[in-house]
Short mmCIF file of C-alpha atoms in Angstrom, two decimals:
data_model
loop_
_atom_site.label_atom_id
_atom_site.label_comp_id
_atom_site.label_asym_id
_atom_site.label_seq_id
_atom_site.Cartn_x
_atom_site.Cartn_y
_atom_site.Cartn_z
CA UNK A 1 46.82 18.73 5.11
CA UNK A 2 45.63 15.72 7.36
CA UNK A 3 46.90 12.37 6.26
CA UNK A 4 43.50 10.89 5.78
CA UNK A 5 42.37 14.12 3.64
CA UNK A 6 45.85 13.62 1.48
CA UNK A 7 45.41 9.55 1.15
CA UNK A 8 41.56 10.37 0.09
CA UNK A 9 42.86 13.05 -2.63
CA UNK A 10 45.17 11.23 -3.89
CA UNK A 11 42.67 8.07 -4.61
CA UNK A 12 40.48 10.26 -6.45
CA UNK A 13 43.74 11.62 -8.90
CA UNK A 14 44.55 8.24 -9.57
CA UNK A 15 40.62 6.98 -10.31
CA UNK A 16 41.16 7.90 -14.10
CA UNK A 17 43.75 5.39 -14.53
CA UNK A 18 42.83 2.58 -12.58
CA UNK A 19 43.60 -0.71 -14.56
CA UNK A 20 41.24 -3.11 -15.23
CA UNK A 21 41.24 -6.42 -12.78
CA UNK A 22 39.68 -6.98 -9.82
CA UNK A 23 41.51 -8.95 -6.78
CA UNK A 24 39.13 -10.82 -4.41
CA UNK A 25 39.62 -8.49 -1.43
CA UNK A 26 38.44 -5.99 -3.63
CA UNK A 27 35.25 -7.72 -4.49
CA UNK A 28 34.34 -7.86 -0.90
CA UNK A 29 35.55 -4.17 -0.20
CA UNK A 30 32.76 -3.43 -2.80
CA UNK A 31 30.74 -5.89 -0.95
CA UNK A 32 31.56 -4.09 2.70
CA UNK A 33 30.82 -0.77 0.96
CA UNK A 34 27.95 -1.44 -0.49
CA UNK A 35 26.38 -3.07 2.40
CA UNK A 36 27.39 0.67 4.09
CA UNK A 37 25.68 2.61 1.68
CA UNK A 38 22.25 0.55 1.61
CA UNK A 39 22.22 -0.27 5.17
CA UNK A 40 22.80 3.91 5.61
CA UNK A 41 20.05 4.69 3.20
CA UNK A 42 17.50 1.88 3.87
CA UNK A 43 18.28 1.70 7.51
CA UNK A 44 15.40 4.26 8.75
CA UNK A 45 13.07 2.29 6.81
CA UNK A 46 13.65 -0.49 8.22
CA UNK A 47 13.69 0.45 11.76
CA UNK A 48 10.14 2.06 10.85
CA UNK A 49 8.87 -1.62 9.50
CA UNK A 50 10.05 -3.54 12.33
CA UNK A 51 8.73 -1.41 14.51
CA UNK A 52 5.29 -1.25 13.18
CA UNK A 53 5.39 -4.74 12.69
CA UNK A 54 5.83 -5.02 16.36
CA UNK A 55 2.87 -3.42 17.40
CA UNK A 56 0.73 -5.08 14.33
CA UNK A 57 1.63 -8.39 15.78
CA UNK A 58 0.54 -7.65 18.92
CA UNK A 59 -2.94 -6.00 18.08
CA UNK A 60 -4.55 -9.33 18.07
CA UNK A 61 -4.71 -9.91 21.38
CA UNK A 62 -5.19 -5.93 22.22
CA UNK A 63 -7.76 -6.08 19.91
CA UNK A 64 -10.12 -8.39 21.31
CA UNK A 65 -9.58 -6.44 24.94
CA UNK A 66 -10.59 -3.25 22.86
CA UNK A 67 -13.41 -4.29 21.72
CA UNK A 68 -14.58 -6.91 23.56
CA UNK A 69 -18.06 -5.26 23.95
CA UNK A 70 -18.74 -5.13 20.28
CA UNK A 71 -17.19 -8.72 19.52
CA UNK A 72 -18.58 -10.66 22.13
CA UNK A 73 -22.09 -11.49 23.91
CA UNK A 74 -23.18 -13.21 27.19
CA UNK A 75 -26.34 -14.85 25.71
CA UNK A 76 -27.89 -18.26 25.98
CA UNK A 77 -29.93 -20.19 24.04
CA UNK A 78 -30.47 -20.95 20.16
CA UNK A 79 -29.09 -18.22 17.39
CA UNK A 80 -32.07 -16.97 14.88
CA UNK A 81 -31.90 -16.87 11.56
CA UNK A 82 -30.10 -15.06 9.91
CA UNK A 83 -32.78 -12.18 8.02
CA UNK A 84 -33.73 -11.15 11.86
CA UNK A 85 -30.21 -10.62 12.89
CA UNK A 86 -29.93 -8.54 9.15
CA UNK A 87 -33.05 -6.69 9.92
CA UNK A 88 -31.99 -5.71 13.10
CA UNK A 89 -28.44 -4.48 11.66
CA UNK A 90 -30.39 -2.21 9.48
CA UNK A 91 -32.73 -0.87 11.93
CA UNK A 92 -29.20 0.66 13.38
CA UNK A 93 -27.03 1.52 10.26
CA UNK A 94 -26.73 4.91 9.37
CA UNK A 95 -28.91 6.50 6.21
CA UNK A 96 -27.29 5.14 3.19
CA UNK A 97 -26.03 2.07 3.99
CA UNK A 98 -26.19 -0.60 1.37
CA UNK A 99 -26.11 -4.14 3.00
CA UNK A 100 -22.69 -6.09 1.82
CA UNK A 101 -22.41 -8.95 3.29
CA UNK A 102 -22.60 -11.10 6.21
CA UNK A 103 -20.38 -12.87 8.61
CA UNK A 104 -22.07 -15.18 10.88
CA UNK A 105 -21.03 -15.61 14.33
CA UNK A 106 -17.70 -17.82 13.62
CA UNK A 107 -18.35 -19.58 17.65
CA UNK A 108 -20.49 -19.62 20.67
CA UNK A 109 -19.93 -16.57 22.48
CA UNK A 110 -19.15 -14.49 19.55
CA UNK A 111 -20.70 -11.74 17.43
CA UNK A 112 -22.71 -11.47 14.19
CA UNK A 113 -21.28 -9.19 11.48
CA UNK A 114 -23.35 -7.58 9.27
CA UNK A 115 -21.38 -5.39 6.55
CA UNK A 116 -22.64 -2.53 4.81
CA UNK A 117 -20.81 -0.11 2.19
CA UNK A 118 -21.05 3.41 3.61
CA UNK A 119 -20.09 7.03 1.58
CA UNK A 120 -16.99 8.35 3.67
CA UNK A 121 -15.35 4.91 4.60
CA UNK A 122 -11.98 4.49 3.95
CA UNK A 123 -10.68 2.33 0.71
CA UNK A 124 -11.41 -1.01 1.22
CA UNK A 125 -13.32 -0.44 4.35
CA UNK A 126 -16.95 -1.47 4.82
CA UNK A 127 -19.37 -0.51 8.29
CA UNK A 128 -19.69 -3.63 10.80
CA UNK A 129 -22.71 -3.83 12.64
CA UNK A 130 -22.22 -6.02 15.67
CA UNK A 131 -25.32 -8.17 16.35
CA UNK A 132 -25.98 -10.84 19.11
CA UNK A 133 -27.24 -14.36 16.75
CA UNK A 134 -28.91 -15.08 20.08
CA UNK A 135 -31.40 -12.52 21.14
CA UNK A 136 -30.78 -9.65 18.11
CA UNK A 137 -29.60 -7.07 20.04
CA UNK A 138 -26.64 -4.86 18.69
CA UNK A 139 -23.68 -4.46 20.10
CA UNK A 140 -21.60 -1.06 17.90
CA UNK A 141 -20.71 -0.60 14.86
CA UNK A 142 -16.96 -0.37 13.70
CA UNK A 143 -15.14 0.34 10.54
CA UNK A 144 -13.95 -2.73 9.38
CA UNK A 145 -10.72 -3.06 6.84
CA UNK A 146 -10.57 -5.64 3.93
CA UNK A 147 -10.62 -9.33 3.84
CA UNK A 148 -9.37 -10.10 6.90
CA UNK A 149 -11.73 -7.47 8.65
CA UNK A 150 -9.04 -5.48 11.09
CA UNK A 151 -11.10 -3.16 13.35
CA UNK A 152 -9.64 0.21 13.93
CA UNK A 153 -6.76 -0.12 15.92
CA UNK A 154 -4.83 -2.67 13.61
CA UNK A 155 -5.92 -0.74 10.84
CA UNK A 156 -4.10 2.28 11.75
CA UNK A 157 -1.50 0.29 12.34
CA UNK A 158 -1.51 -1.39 9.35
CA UNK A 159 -1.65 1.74 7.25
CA UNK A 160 1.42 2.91 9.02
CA UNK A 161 3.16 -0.36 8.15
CA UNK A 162 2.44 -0.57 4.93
CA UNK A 163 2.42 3.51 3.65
CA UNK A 164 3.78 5.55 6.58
CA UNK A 165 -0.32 7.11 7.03
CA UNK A 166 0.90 8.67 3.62
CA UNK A 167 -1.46 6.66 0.88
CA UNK A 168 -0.23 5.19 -2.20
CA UNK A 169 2.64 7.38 -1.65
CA UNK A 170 3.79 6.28 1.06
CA UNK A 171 3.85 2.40 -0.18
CA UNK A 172 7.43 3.20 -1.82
CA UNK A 173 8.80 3.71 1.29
CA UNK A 174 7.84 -0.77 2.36
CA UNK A 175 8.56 -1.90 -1.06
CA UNK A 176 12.07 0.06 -0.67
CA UNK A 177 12.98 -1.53 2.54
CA UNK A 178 11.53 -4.99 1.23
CA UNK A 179 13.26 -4.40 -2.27
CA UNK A 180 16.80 -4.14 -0.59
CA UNK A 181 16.49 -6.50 2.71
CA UNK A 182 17.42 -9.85 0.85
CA UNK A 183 20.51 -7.82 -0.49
CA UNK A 184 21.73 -6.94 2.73
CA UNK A 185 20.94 -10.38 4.25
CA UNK A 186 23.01 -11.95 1.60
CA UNK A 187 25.92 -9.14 1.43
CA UNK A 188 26.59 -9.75 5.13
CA UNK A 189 26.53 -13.70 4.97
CA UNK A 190 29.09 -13.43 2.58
CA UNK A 191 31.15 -10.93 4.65
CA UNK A 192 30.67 -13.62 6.98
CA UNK A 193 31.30 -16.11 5.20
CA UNK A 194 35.09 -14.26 4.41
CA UNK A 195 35.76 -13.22 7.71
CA UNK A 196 35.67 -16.93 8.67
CA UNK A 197 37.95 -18.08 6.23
CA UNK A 198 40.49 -15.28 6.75
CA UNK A 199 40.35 -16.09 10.87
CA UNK A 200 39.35 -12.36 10.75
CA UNK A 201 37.80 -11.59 14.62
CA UNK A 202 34.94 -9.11 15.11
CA UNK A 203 34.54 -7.83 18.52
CA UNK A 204 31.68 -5.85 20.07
CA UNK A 205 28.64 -4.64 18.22
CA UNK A 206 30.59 -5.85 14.84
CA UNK A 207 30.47 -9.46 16.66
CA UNK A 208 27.04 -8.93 17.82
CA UNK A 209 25.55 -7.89 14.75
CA UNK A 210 27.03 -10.17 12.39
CA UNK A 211 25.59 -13.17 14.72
CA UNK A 212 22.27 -11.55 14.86
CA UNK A 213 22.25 -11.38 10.55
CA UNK A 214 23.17 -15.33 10.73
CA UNK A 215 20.61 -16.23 13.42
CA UNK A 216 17.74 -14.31 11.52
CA UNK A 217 18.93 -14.47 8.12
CA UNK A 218 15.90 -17.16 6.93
CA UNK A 219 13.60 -14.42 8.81
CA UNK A 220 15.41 -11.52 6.89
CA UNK A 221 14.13 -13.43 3.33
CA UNK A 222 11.06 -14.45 4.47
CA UNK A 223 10.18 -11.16 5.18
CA UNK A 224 11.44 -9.60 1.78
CA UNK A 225 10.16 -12.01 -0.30
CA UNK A 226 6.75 -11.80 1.25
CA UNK A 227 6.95 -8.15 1.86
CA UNK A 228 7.36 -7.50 -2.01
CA UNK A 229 4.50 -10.00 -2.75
CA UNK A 230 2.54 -7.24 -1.09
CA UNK A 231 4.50 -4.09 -2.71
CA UNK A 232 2.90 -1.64 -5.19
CA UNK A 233 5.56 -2.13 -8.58
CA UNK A 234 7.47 -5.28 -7.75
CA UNK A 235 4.04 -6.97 -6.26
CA UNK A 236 2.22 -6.17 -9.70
CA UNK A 237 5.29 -7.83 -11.47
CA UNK A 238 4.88 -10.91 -9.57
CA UNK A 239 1.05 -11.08 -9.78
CA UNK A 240 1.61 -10.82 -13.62
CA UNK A 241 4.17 -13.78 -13.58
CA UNK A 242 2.07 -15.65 -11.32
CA UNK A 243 -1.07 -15.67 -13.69
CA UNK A 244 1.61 -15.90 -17.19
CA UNK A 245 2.75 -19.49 -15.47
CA UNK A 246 -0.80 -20.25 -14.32
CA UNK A 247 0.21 -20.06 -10.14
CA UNK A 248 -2.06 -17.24 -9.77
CA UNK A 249 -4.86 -17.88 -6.87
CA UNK A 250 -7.96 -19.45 -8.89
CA UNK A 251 -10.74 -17.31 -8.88
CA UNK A 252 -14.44 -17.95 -8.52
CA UNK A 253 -17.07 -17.56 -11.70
CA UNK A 254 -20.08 -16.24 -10.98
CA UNK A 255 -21.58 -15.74 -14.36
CA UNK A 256 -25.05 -17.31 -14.13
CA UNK A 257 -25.53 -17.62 -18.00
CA UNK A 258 -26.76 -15.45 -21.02
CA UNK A 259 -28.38 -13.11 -18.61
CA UNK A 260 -25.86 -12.48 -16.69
CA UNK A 261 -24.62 -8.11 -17.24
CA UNK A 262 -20.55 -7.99 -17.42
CA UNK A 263 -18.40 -8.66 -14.32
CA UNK A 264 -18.45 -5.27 -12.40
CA UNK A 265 -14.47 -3.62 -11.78
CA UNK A 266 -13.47 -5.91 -8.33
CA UNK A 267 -12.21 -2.77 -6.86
CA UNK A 268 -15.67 -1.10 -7.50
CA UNK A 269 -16.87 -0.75 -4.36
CA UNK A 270 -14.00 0.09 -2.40
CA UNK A 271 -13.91 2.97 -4.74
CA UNK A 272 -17.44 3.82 -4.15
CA UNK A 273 -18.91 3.17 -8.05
CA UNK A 274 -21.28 1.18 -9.17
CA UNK A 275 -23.31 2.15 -5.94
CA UNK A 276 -26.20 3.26 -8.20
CA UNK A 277 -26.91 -0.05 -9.51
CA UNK A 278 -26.57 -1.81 -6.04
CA UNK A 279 -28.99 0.95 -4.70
CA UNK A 280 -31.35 -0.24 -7.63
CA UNK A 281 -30.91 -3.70 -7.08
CA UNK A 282 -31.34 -3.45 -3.16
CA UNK A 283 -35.03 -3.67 -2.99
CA UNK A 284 -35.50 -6.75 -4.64
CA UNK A 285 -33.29 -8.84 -2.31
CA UNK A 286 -34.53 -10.56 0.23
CA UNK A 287 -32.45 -11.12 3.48
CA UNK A 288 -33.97 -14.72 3.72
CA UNK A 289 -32.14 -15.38 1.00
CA UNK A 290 -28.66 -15.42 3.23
CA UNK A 291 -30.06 -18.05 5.10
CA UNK A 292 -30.97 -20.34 2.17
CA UNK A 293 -27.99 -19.79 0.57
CA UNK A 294 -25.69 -20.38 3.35
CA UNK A 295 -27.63 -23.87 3.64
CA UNK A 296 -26.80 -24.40 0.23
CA UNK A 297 -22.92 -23.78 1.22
CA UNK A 298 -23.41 -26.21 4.07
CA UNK A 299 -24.56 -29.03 1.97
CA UNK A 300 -21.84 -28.61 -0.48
CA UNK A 301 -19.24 -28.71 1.86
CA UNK A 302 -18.17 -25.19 3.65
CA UNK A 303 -17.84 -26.60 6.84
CA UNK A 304 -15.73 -23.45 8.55
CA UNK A 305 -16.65 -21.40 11.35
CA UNK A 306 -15.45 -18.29 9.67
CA UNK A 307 -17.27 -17.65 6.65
CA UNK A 308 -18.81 -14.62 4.24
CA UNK A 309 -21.74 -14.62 2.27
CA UNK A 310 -21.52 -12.36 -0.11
CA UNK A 311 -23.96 -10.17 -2.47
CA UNK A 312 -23.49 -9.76 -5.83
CA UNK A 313 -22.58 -6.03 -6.87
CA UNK A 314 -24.94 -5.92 -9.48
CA UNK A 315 -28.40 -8.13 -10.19
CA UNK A 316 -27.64 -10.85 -12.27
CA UNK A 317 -24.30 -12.64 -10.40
CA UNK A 318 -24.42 -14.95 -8.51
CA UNK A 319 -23.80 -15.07 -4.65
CA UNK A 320 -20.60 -16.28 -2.79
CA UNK A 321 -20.01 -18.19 0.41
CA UNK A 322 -16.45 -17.97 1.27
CA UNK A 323 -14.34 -19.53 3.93
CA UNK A 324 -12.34 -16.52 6.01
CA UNK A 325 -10.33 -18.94 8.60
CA UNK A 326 -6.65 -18.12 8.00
CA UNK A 327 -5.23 -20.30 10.88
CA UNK A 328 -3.65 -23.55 10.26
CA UNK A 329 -4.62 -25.85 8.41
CA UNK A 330 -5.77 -22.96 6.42
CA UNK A 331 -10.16 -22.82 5.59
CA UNK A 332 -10.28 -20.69 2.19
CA UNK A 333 -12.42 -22.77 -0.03
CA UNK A 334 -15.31 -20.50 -2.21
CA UNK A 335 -18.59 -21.24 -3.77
CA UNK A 336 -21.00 -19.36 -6.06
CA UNK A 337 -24.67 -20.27 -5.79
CA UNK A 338 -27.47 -19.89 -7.62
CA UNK A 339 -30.06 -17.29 -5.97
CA UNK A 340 -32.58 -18.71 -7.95
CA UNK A 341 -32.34 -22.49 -7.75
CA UNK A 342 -29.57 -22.37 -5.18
CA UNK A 343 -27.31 -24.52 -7.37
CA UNK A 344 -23.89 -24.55 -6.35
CA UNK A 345 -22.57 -23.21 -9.98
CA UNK A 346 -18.75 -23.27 -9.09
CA UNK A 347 -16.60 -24.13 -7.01
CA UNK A 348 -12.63 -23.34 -5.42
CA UNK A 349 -10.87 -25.45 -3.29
CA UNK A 350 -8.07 -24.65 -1.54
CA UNK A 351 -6.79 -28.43 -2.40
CA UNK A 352 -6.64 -27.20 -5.48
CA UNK A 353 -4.72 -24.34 -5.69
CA UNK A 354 -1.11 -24.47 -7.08
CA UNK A 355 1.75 -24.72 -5.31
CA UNK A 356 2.86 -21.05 -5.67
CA UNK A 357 -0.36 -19.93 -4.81
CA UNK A 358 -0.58 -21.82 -1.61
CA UNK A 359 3.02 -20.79 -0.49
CA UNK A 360 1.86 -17.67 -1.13
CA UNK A 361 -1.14 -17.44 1.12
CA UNK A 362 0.73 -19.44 3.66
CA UNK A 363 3.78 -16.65 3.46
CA UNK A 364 1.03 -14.24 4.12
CA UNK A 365 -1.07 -15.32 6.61
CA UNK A 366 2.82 -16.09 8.31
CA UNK A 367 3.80 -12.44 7.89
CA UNK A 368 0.42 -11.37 9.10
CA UNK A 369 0.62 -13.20 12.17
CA UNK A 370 -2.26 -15.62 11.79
CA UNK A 371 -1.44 -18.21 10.46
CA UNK A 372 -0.03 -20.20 13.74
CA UNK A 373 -1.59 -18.13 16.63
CA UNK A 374 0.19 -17.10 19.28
CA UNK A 375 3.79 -18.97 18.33
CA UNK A 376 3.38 -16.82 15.20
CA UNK A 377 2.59 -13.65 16.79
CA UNK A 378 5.92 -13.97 18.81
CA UNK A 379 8.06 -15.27 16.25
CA UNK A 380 7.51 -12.46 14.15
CA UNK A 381 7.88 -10.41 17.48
CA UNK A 382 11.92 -11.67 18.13
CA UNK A 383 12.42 -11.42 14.41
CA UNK A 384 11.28 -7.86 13.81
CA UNK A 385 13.08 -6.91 17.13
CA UNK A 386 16.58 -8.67 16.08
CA UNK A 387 15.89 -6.41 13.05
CA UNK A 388 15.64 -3.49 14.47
CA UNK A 389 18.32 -4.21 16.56
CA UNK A 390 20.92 -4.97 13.89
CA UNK A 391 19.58 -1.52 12.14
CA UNK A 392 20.77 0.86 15.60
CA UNK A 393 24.15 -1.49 15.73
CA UNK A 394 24.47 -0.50 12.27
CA UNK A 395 24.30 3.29 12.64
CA UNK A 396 26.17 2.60 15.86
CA UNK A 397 29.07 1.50 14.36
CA UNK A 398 29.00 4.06 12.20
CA UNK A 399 28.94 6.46 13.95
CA UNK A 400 31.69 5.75 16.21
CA UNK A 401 34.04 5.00 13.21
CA UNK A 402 32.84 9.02 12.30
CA UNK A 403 36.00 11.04 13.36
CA UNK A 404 38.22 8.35 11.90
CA UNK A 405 37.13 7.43 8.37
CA UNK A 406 38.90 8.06 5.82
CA UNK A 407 37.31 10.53 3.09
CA UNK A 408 37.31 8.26 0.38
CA UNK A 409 38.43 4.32 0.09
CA UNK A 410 39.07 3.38 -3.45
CA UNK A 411 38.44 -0.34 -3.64
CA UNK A 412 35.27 0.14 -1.39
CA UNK A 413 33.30 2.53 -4.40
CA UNK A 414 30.85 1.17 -6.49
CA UNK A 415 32.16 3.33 -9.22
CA UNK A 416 35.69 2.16 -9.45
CA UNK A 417 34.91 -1.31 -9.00
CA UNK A 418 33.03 -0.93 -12.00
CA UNK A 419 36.19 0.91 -13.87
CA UNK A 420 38.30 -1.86 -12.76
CA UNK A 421 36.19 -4.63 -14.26
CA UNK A 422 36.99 -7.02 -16.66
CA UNK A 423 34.65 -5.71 -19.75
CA UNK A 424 32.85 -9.49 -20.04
CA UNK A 425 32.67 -9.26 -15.92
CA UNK A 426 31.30 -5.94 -16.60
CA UNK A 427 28.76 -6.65 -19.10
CA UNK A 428 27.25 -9.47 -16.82
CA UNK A 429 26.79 -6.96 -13.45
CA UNK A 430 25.29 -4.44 -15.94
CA UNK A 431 22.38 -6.83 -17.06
CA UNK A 432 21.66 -8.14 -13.53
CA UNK A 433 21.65 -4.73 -12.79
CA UNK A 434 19.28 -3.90 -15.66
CA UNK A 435 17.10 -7.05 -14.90
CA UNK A 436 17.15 -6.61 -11.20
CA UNK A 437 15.91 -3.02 -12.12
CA UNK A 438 12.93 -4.29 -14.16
CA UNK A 439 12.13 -6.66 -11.94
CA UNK A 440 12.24 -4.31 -8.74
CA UNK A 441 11.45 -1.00 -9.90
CA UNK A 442 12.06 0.90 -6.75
CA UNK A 443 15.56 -0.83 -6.53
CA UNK A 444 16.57 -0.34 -9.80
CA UNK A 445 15.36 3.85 -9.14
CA UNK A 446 17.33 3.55 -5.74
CA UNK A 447 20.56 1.97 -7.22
CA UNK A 448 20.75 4.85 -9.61
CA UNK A 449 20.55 7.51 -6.89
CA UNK A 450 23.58 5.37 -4.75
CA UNK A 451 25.80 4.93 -8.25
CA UNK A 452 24.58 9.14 -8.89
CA UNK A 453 25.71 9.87 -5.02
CA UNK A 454 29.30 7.90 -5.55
CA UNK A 455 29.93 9.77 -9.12
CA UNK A 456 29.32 13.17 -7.57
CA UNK A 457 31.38 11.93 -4.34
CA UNK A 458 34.16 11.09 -7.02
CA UNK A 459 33.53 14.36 -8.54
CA UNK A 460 34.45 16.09 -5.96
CA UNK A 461 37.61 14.94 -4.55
CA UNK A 462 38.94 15.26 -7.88
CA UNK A 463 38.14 18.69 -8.03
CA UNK A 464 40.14 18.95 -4.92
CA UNK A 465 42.78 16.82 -5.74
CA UNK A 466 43.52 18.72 -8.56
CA UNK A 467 43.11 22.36 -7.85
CA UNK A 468 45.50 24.52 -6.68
CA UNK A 469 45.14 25.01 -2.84
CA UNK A 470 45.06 21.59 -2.45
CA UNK A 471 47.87 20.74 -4.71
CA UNK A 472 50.00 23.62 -2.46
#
């Protein structure tokens, strides 16, 4: 029997009667190990975010090359109102369009978007109809994605970032990466943290890739902590704290009074309901109306070039103006107004938003790329590539320490760490495990199925330790 395979075999005989106490170096063996096993597992995931993240950052720029034709005009003179650039959006939208919204051009140069909801979009996606404010004329029509817009390309893009082109689904696979990147940040500044104070040298990729973790460890939290933000489990979590401590982002009213019908489901449209009563309500707006209300906004103080005004989904709301400009200093302020008297009846300022919910639309519009132009877009560019760098050195190393490893290392398993443990010690990883679980839901799934994979690993060599061949 090799050495290796008789060392590993005998580890697992003696794993029953381990004694309780655990030395220092075999706290960070546990640490080393564990770092292993999640970089191992999570690793692919990774790779995939930073990747995608990559190209996402860069789509920006792409973007307004790709579709130049719809975004941008050539024309002189004065922009017309805004009902003639509406009417002439619906002369072009397809049969069944329900007018949304509008987006006036944001600068000279620039294109009018008129949004309409459209059976067969995508979730969250409305129809842009490109208009010229200057002479009318229209210039496409693209799907357009969410808040922020995204034409086609980025949304792709974005979809793959976020769910893998795989739907809700698919959204375990970013909040898994994001769940477990501030744990391997941390494990491996505290590996290097003990290297240094045991003089211990890394050489090559080991050298290489512990001083990429310290140069982009800030980056490495910044991205988990806004990645989970955005997350399916651990993001609702947070959203709940956020509103049980009052941080959550304020939202607008746009009850107009006794008369006004209940608040339709925000997620309505994007699921296609309520379109009945907007297609009953449709004929008694009047797309003058944008342009009286926007001059209401005006007066009261929405003074960005990127702006929405907004229809109510069903009659009896109010309208909103709402500032879209996510660059620094960041334009987000909101009003509701009045369509009858064109009061402004509320109002949200981003002055006024708490200090949780500004970092967080800050951390966003950062992770997003927007928030700083260009100096953000390649920021996030030499981050995500460090990180996908330090993921291949990671399965590099491995893989070269393949035909060498030893079967089994009994101070680096999770398990008998846990057996060695000082009961009080014990208690205390077991409810930051539990909370940690709660908290992060994938996590807490995923550290089950590593603690499940050591336990059967255990199983094994025990089974071979103690049957006869292997005792011959």
């Amino acid at each position: 029997m090799p050495e290796s395979q008789g060392s590993a075999l005998a580890d697992a005989a003696q794993f029953h009667a381990a004694p309780r106490g655990v030395s220092q170096s075999g706290f960070i063996s546990l640490l080393m190990r564990l770092h292993f096993y999640i970089g191992l597992f999570t690793g692919p995931f990774l790779l995939i975010a930073a990747l995608s993240g990559i190209f996402y950052a860069l789509t920006p720029q792409l973007e307004s090359r790709i579709y130049a034709a719809q975004l941008y005009h050539h024309s002189q003179g004065e922009e017309l109102p805004l009902a003639q650039q509406i009417a002439a959006a619906q002369a072009v939208a397809p049969a069944g369009a329900l007018l949304s919204a509008v987006r006036p051009a944001p600068a000279a140069g620039e294109n009018t978007r008129v949004l309409f909801h459209l059976a067969g979009l995508g979730e969250f996606e409305r129809l842009a109809v490109f208009i010229d404010p200057i002479t009318a004329q229209p210039h496409g029509q693209l799907a357009a994605y969410g808040t922020s817009g995204i034409l086609p390309l980025r949304t792709w893009l974005d979809r793959l970032h976020r769910s893998l082109q795989l739907g809700e689904p698919g959204r375990i696979y970013s909040e898994l990466a994001a769940s477990w990147l501030w744990l391997l940040a941390l494990g491996g500044l505290v590996q290097w943290c003990a290297g240094k104070k045991h003089a211990r040298k890394k050489t090559g990729l080991r050298r290489w890739h512990a001083r990429a973790g310290g140069l982009l460890l800030i980056g490495l939290l910044f991205f988990s902590a806004t990645g989970l933000t955005w997350s399916k489990w651990a993001g609702g979590n947070i959203g709940t704290w956020r509103h049980q401590f009052g941080w959550a982002t304020p939202a607008l009213s746009t009850a107009l009074g006794e008369q006004t019908a209940p608040p339709a489901d925000e997620h309505a449209l994007h699921h296609g309901h309520d379109m009945q009563t907007m297609a009953a309500v449709e004929g008694d707006r009047d797309a003058a109306l944008y342009d009286r209300i926007l001059r209401s906004a005006r007066q009261a103080g929405i003074d960005a070039g990127k702006i929405e005004i907004k229809q109510p989904v069903k009659a009896g709301l109010a309208w909103t103006v709402s500032e879209i400009d996510h660059r620094w200093p960041v334009q987000v302020d909101a009003v509701a107004v009045d369509p009858r008297s064109l009061a402004i009846i509320d109002r949200v300022s981003f002055a006024q938003y708490p200090m949780a919910a500004k970092l967080t639309r800050w951390g966003i519009d950062l992770h997003m790329g927007v928030l700083f132009g260009l100096a953000n877009t390649l920021a996030l560019v030499v981050f995500a590539t460090g990180l996908a760098a330090m993921v291949i050195m990671g399965y590099v190393m491995w893989w070269r320490r393949w035909p060498t490893r030893r079967l089994a290392q009994p101070l680096g398993s999770p398990l008998l760490f846990l057996r060695q443990t000082p009961k009080g010690l014990l208690l205390v990883i077991v409810a930051l495990a539990v909370l940690f679980g709660f908290c992060l839901p994938v996590m807490g799934a995923s550290l089950l199925a590593f603690l499940l994979c050591d336990v059967l690993r255990w199983q094994w060599l025990r089974q071979r330790a103690f049957s006869p061949e292997e005792s011959k």
